[in-house]
GROMACS .gro file of C-alpha atoms in nm:
model
  195
    1UNK     CA    1   2.017  23.630   7.523
    2UNK     CA    2   2.060  23.919   7.320
    3UNK     CA    3   2.260  23.961   6.998
    4UNK     CA    4   2.627  24.058   7.029
    5UNK     CA    5   2.780  24.327   6.811
    6UNK     CA    6   3.086  24.274   6.608
    7UNK     CA    7   3.379  24.506   6.685
    8UNK     CA    8   3.583  24.598   6.401
    9UNK     CA    9   3.942  24.625   6.517
   10UNK     CA   10   4.205  24.878   6.359
   11UNK     CA   11   4.555  24.785   6.325
   12UNK     CA   12   4.651  24.918   6.653
   13UNK     CA   13   4.404  24.691   6.835
   14UNK     CA   14   4.222  24.997   6.965
   15UNK     CA   15   3.870  25.005   6.879
   16UNK     CA   16   3.780  25.310   6.660
   17UNK     CA   17   3.567  25.580   6.812
   18UNK     CA   18   3.219  25.585   6.714
   19UNK     CA   19   3.134  25.852   6.468
   20UNK     CA   20   2.822  26.079   6.569
   21UNK     CA   21   2.804  26.266   6.248
   22UNK     CA   22   2.507  26.215   6.035
   23UNK     CA   23   2.546  26.211   5.660
   24UNK     CA   24   2.373  26.499   5.489
   25UNK     CA   25   2.032  26.433   5.376
   26UNK     CA   26   1.967  26.470   4.986
   27UNK     CA   27   1.823  26.799   4.908
   28UNK     CA   28   1.432  26.821   4.888
   29UNK     CA   29   1.255  26.885   4.565
   30UNK     CA   30   1.041  27.211   4.607
   31UNK     CA   31   0.679  27.106   4.535
   32UNK     CA   32   0.469  27.330   4.305
   33UNK     CA   33   0.176  27.477   4.481
   34UNK     CA   34  -0.149  27.339   4.313
   35UNK     CA   35  -0.415  27.604   4.300
   36UNK     CA   36  -0.737  27.468   4.493
   37UNK     CA   37  -1.027  27.546   4.286
   38UNK     CA   38  -1.275  27.574   4.594
   39UNK     CA   39  -1.051  27.830   4.729
   40UNK     CA   40  -1.062  28.033   4.424
   41UNK     CA   41  -1.446  28.023   4.413
   42UNK     CA   42  -1.466  28.105   4.795
   43UNK     CA   43  -1.245  28.413   4.722
   44UNK     CA   44  -1.476  28.516   4.429
   45UNK     CA   45  -1.786  28.479   4.635
   46UNK     CA   46  -1.655  28.692   4.927
   47UNK     CA   47  -1.542  28.953   4.663
   48UNK     CA   48  -1.892  28.953   4.514
   49UNK     CA   49  -2.063  28.970   4.845
   50UNK     CA   50  -1.844  29.287   4.957
   51UNK     CA   51  -1.927  29.443   4.621
   52UNK     CA   52  -2.288  29.370   4.672
   53UNK     CA   53  -2.308  29.509   5.007
   54UNK     CA   54  -2.112  29.832   4.881
   55UNK     CA   55  -2.375  29.873   4.609
   56UNK     CA   56  -2.682  29.813   4.824
   57UNK     CA   57  -2.561  30.076   5.089
   58UNK     CA   58  -2.485  30.314   4.795
   59UNK     CA   59  -2.834  30.273   4.660
   60UNK     CA   60  -2.990  30.344   5.003
   61UNK     CA   61  -2.770  30.654   5.030
   62UNK     CA   62  -2.886  30.770   4.678
   63UNK     CA   63  -3.243  30.695   4.756
   64UNK     CA   64  -3.250  30.894   5.081
   65UNK     CA   65  -3.046  31.182   4.930
   66UNK     CA   66  -3.310  31.207   4.622
   67UNK     CA   67  -3.583  31.191   4.866
   68UNK     CA   68  -3.461  31.499   5.051
   69UNK     CA   69  -3.380  31.694   4.735
   70UNK     CA   70  -3.594  31.997   4.686
   71UNK     CA   71  -3.795  32.039   4.379
   72UNK     CA   72  -3.816  32.394   4.255
   73UNK     CA   73  -4.103  32.470   4.040
   74UNK     CA   74  -4.066  32.701   3.735
   75UNK     CA   75  -4.138  33.064   3.791
   76UNK     CA   76  -4.390  33.090   3.538
   77UNK     CA   77  -4.747  33.120   3.630
   78UNK     CA   78  -4.946  32.805   3.641
   79UNK     CA   79  -5.173  32.713   3.339
   80UNK     CA   80  -5.463  32.602   3.545
   81UNK     CA   81  -5.590  32.748   3.877
   82UNK     CA   82  -5.559  32.535   4.185
   83UNK     CA   83  -5.951  32.500   4.180
   84UNK     CA   84  -5.991  32.485   3.813
   85UNK     CA   85  -6.199  32.140   3.809
   86UNK     CA   86  -6.457  32.261   4.054
   87UNK     CA   87  -6.807  32.331   3.907
   88UNK     CA   88  -6.791  32.689   4.027
   89UNK     CA   89  -6.501  32.753   3.777
   90UNK     CA   90  -6.632  32.589   3.461
   91UNK     CA   91  -6.978  32.447   3.531
   92UNK     CA   92  -7.052  32.363   3.175
   93UNK     CA   93  -6.745  32.112   3.172
   94UNK     CA   94  -6.790  31.965   3.527
   95UNK     CA   95  -6.978  31.653   3.409
   96UNK     CA   96  -6.894  31.467   3.094
   97UNK     CA   97  -6.771  31.153   2.929
   98UNK     CA   98  -6.417  31.172   3.091
   99UNK     CA   99  -6.381  30.802   3.121
  100UNK     CA  100  -6.110  30.664   2.852
  101UNK     CA  101  -6.097  30.301   2.760
  102UNK     CA  102  -6.472  30.226   2.830
  103UNK     CA  103  -6.752  30.181   2.565
  104UNK     CA  104  -6.954  30.449   2.769
  105UNK     CA  105  -6.908  30.615   3.095
  106UNK     CA  106  -6.944  30.958   3.270
  107UNK     CA  107  -6.780  31.125   3.566
  108UNK     CA  108  -6.691  31.472   3.694
  109UNK     CA  109  -6.365  31.645   3.672
  110UNK     CA  110  -6.325  31.615   4.051
  111UNK     CA  111  -6.070  31.409   4.220
  112UNK     CA  112  -6.321  31.195   4.404
  113UNK     CA  113  -6.595  31.165   4.147
  114UNK     CA  114  -6.909  30.936   4.125
  115UNK     CA  115  -6.825  30.706   3.830
  116UNK     CA  116  -7.109  30.572   3.593
  117UNK     CA  117  -7.081  30.351   3.287
  118UNK     CA  118  -7.229  30.085   3.076
  119UNK     CA  119  -7.159  29.695   3.099
  120UNK     CA  120  -7.345  29.415   2.905
  121UNK     CA  121  -7.314  29.074   2.807
  122UNK     CA  122  -7.484  28.820   2.601
  123UNK     CA  123  -7.660  28.587   2.837
  124UNK     CA  124  -7.750  28.268   2.660
  125UNK     CA  125  -7.481  28.270   2.401
  126UNK     CA  126  -7.296  27.945   2.347
  127UNK     CA  127  -6.979  28.128   2.289
  128UNK     CA  128  -6.824  28.458   2.391
  129UNK     CA  129  -7.021  28.525   2.704
  130UNK     CA  130  -6.768  28.803   2.813
  131UNK     CA  131  -6.879  29.101   2.995
  132UNK     CA  132  -6.817  29.407   2.796
  133UNK     CA  133  -6.722  29.728   2.960
  134UNK     CA  134  -6.361  29.826   2.876
  135UNK     CA  135  -6.268  29.848   2.508
  136UNK     CA  136  -6.092  29.534   2.420
  137UNK     CA  137  -5.992  29.386   2.078
  138UNK     CA  138  -6.100  29.050   2.216
  139UNK     CA  139  -6.467  29.153   2.226
  140UNK     CA  140  -6.483  29.141   1.845
  141UNK     CA  141  -6.724  29.420   1.802
  142UNK     CA  142  -6.817  29.515   1.453
  143UNK     CA  143  -6.756  29.885   1.553
  144UNK     CA  144  -6.833  30.150   1.802
  145UNK     CA  145  -6.802  30.527   1.815
  146UNK     CA  146  -6.946  30.876   1.861
  147UNK     CA  147  -7.182  30.974   1.598
  148UNK     CA  148  -7.231  31.325   1.749
  149UNK     CA  149  -7.066  31.501   2.050
  150UNK     CA  150  -7.014  31.867   2.125
  151UNK     CA  151  -6.782  31.782   2.416
  152UNK     CA  152  -7.016  31.984   2.659
  153UNK     CA  153  -7.357  31.910   2.659
  154UNK     CA  154  -7.468  31.623   2.441
  155UNK     CA  155  -7.367  31.319   2.258
  156UNK     CA  156  -7.490  31.025   2.070
  157UNK     CA  157  -7.295  30.689   2.029
  158UNK     CA  158  -7.347  30.355   1.854
  159UNK     CA  159  -7.193  30.016   1.965
  160UNK     CA  160  -7.239  29.749   1.711
  161UNK     CA  161  -7.228  29.388   1.862
  162UNK     CA  162  -7.279  29.080   1.652
  163UNK     CA  163  -7.658  29.037   1.724
  164UNK     CA  164  -7.764  29.392   1.827
  165UNK     CA  165  -7.680  29.751   1.832
  166UNK     CA  166  -7.670  29.981   2.144
  167UNK     CA  167  -7.732  30.337   2.113
  168UNK     CA  168  -7.612  30.563   2.395
  169UNK     CA  169  -7.737  30.913   2.432
  170UNK     CA  170  -7.668  31.169   2.696
  171UNK     CA  171  -7.787  31.535   2.753
  172UNK     CA  172  -7.677  31.785   3.003
  173UNK     CA  173  -7.848  32.109   3.132
  174UNK     CA  174  -7.663  32.370   3.291
  175UNK     CA  175  -7.756  32.508   3.649
  176UNK     CA  176  -7.737  32.434   3.995
  177UNK     CA  177  -7.435  32.408   4.237
  178UNK     CA  178  -7.270  32.078   4.091
  179UNK     CA  179  -7.231  32.159   3.718
  180UNK     CA  180  -7.589  32.102   3.611
  181UNK     CA  181  -7.833  31.806   3.552
  182UNK     CA  182  -7.749  31.526   3.315
  183UNK     CA  183  -7.923  31.223   3.203
  184UNK     CA  184  -7.842  30.925   2.956
  185UNK     CA  185  -8.038  30.678   2.779
  186UNK     CA  186  -7.938  30.346   2.613
  187UNK     CA  187  -8.148  30.165   2.342
  188UNK     CA  188  -8.087  29.833   2.212
  189UNK     CA  189  -8.196  29.710   1.852
  190UNK     CA  190  -8.172  29.352   1.772
  191UNK     CA  191  -8.053  29.244   1.438
  192UNK     CA  192  -8.285  29.038   1.232
  193UNK     CA  193  -8.136  28.685   1.203
  194UNK     CA  194  -8.226  28.655   0.837
  195UNK     CA  195  -7.996  28.942   0.752
   0.00000   0.00000   0.00000
């Protein structure tokens, strides 16, 4: 049937009692903790997210506090009156060539002005068919500028394109409720192909 155990007899013939004591286990070696790179990156990411949220809410707070800040004007009297650009205050300067960065343009000094100007292009040119309106280096004009302008009532300007010269002239006459009457004329002179 089963296997029999052998009994070891002592000198007295009495079997020895069984020892229940266990032998002590050898001491365990302490393992060095390995740093997990993934956990380090997660901790850095969490720290950056917290920092970003703090910065975001600080920026919102500063934006709202600056928006509520009261701006105190200097106590000196204003240089221009509140209605200084109206035709009633200075009718001779109401209309004029107040349009920067265009070859020729006129407007009023009011906030919502009618804007007039000059645009042109060479229609059947094989190259450089650009619409000319704003002063651009890429237009390759030979030159442009005012020949005469008093800043108030008249002006004469020439724009030299490759094949022709445009002459713009404007005249203004004082009177009326809206800064006077004005007119402008544009003449074109084609260059001789032999020159």
